[in-house]
PDB file of C-alpha atoms in Angstrom:
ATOM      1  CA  UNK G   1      59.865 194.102-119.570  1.00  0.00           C
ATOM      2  CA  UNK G   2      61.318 191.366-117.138  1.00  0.00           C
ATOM      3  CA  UNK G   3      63.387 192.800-114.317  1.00  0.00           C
ATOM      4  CA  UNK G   4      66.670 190.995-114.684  1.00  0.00           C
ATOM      5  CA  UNK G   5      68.155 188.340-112.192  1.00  0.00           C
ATOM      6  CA  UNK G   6      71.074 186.615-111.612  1.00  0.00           C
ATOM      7  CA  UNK G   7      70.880 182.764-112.156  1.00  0.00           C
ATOM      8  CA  UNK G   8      74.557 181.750-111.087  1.00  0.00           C
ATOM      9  CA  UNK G   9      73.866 183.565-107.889  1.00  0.00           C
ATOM     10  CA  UNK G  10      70.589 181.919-107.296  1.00  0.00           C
ATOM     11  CA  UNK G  11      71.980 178.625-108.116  1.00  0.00           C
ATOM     12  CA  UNK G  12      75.009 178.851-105.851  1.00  0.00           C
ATOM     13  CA  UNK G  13      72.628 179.606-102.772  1.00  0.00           C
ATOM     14  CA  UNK G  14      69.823 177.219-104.011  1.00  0.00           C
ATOM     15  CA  UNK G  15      73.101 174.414-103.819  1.00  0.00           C
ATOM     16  CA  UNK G  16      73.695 175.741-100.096  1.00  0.00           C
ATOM     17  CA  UNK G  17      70.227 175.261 -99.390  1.00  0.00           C
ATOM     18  CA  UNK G  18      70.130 172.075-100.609  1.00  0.00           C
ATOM     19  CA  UNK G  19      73.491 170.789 -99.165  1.00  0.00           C
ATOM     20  CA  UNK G  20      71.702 171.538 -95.977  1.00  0.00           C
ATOM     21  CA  UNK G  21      68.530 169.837 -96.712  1.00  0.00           C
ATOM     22  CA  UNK G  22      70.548 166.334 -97.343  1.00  0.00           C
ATOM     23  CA  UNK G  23      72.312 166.930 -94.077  1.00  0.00           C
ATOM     24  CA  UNK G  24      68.506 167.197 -92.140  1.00  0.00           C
ATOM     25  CA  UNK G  25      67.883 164.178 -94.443  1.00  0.00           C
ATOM     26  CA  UNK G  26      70.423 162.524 -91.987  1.00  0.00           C
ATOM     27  CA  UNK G  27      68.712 163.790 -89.040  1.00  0.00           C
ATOM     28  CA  UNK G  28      70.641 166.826 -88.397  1.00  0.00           C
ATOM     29  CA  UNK G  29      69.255 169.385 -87.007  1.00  0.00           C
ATOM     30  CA  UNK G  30      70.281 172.540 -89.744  1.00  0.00           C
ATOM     31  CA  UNK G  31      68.148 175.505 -88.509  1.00  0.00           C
ATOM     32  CA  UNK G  32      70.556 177.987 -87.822  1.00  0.00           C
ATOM     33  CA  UNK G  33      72.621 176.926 -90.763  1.00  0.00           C
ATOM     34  CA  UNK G  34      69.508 177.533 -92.891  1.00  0.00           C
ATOM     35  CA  UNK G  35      68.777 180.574 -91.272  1.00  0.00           C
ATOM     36  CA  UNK G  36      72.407 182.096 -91.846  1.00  0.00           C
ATOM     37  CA  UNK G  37      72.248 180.905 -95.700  1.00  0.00           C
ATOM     38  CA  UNK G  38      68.989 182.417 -96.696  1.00  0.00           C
ATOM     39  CA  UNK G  39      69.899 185.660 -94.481  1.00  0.00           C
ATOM     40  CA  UNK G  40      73.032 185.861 -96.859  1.00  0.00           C
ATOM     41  CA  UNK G  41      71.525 184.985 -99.879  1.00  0.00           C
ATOM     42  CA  UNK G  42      68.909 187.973 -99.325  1.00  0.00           C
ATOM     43  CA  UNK G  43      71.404 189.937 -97.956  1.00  0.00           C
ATOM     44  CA  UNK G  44      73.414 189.683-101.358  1.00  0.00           C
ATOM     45  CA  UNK G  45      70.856 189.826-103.616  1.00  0.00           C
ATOM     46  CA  UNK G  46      69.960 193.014-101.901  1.00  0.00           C
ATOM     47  CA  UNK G  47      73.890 194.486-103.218  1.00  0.00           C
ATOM     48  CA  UNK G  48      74.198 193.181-106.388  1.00  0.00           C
ATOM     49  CA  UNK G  49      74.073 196.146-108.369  1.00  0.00           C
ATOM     50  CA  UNK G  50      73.846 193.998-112.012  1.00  0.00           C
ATOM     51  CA  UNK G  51      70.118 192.264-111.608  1.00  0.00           C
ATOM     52  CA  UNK G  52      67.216 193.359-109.399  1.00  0.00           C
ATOM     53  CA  UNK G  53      67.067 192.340-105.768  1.00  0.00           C
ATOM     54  CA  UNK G  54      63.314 191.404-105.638  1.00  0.00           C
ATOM     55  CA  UNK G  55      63.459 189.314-108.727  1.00  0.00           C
ATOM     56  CA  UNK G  56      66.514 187.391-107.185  1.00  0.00           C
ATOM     57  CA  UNK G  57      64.148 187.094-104.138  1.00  0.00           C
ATOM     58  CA  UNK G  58      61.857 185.818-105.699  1.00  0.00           C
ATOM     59  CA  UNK G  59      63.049 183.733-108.358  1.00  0.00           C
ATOM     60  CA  UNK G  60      65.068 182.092-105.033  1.00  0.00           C
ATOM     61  CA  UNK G  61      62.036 181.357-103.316  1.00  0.00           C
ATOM     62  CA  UNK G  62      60.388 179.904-106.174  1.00  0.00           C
ATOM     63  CA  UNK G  63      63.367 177.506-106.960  1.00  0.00           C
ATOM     64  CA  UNK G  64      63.231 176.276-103.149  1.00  0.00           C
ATOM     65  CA  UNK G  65      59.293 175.458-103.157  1.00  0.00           C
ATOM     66  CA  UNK G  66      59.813 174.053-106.868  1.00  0.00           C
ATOM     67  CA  UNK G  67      61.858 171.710-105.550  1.00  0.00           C
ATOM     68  CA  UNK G  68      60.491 171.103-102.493  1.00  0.00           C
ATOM     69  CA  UNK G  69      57.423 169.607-104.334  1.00  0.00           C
ATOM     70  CA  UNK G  70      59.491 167.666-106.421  1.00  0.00           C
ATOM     71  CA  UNK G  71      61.334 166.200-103.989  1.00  0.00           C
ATOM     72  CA  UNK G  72      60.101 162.150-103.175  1.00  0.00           C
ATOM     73  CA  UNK G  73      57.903 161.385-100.826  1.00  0.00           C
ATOM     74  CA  UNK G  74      60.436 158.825 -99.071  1.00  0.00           C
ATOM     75  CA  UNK G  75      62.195 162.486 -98.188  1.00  0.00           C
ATOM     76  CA  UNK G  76      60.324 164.402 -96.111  1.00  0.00           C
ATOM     77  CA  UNK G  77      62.735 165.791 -93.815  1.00  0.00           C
ATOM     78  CA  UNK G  78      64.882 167.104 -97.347  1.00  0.00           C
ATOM     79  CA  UNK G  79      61.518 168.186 -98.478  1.00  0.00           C
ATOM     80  CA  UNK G  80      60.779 169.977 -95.334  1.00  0.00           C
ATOM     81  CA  UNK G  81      63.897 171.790 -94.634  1.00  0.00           C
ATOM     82  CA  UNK G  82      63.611 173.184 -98.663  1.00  0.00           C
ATOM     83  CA  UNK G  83      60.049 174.446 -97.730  1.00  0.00           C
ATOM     84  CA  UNK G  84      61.462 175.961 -94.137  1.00  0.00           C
ATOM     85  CA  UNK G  85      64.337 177.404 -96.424  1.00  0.00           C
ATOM     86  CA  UNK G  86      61.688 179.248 -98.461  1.00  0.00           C
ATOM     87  CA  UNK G  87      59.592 179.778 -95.529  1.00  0.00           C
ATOM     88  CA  UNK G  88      62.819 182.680 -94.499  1.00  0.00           C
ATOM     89  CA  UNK G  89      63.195 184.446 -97.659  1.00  0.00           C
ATOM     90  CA  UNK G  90      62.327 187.965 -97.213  1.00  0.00           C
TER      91      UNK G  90
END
């Protein structure tokens, strides 16, 4: 059996991520911002008490590097800061 996760929750910090990402697109510097996102996001998934913590993790992580691949080539500072993103999930 799957250990359960919760995909709003993932998708809400995988948008914060990302909102991020465009803004090192633009040649802002978003380290600490990333940092503070991805400390939250594990942070939370580490509460919830409705899916498993490590799944959330996990599935997180996954959805970062997924995308970072996908993103264009033309993008490598938006691909980058999704891989650094992942890089922090613990």
């Amino acid at each position: 059996m799957q250990a359960s996760r919760d995909e709003s929750l993932i998708k809400l910090y995988v948008s914060q991520v990302q909102q991020l990402a465009t803004q090192a697109d633009s040649g802002q510097n978003v380290d600490r911002e990333m940092e503070a996102v991805v400390n939250e996001a594990c942070d939370y998934f580490s509460i919830v008490s409705s899916s498993n913590a490590v799944t959330n993790r996990k599935a997180f992580k996954h959805r970062l590097k997924l995308y970072a691949a996908l993103t264009y080539k033309s993008r490598p500072q938006f691909r980058s800061a999704l891989e650094f993103a992942a890089s922090l999930v613990y």
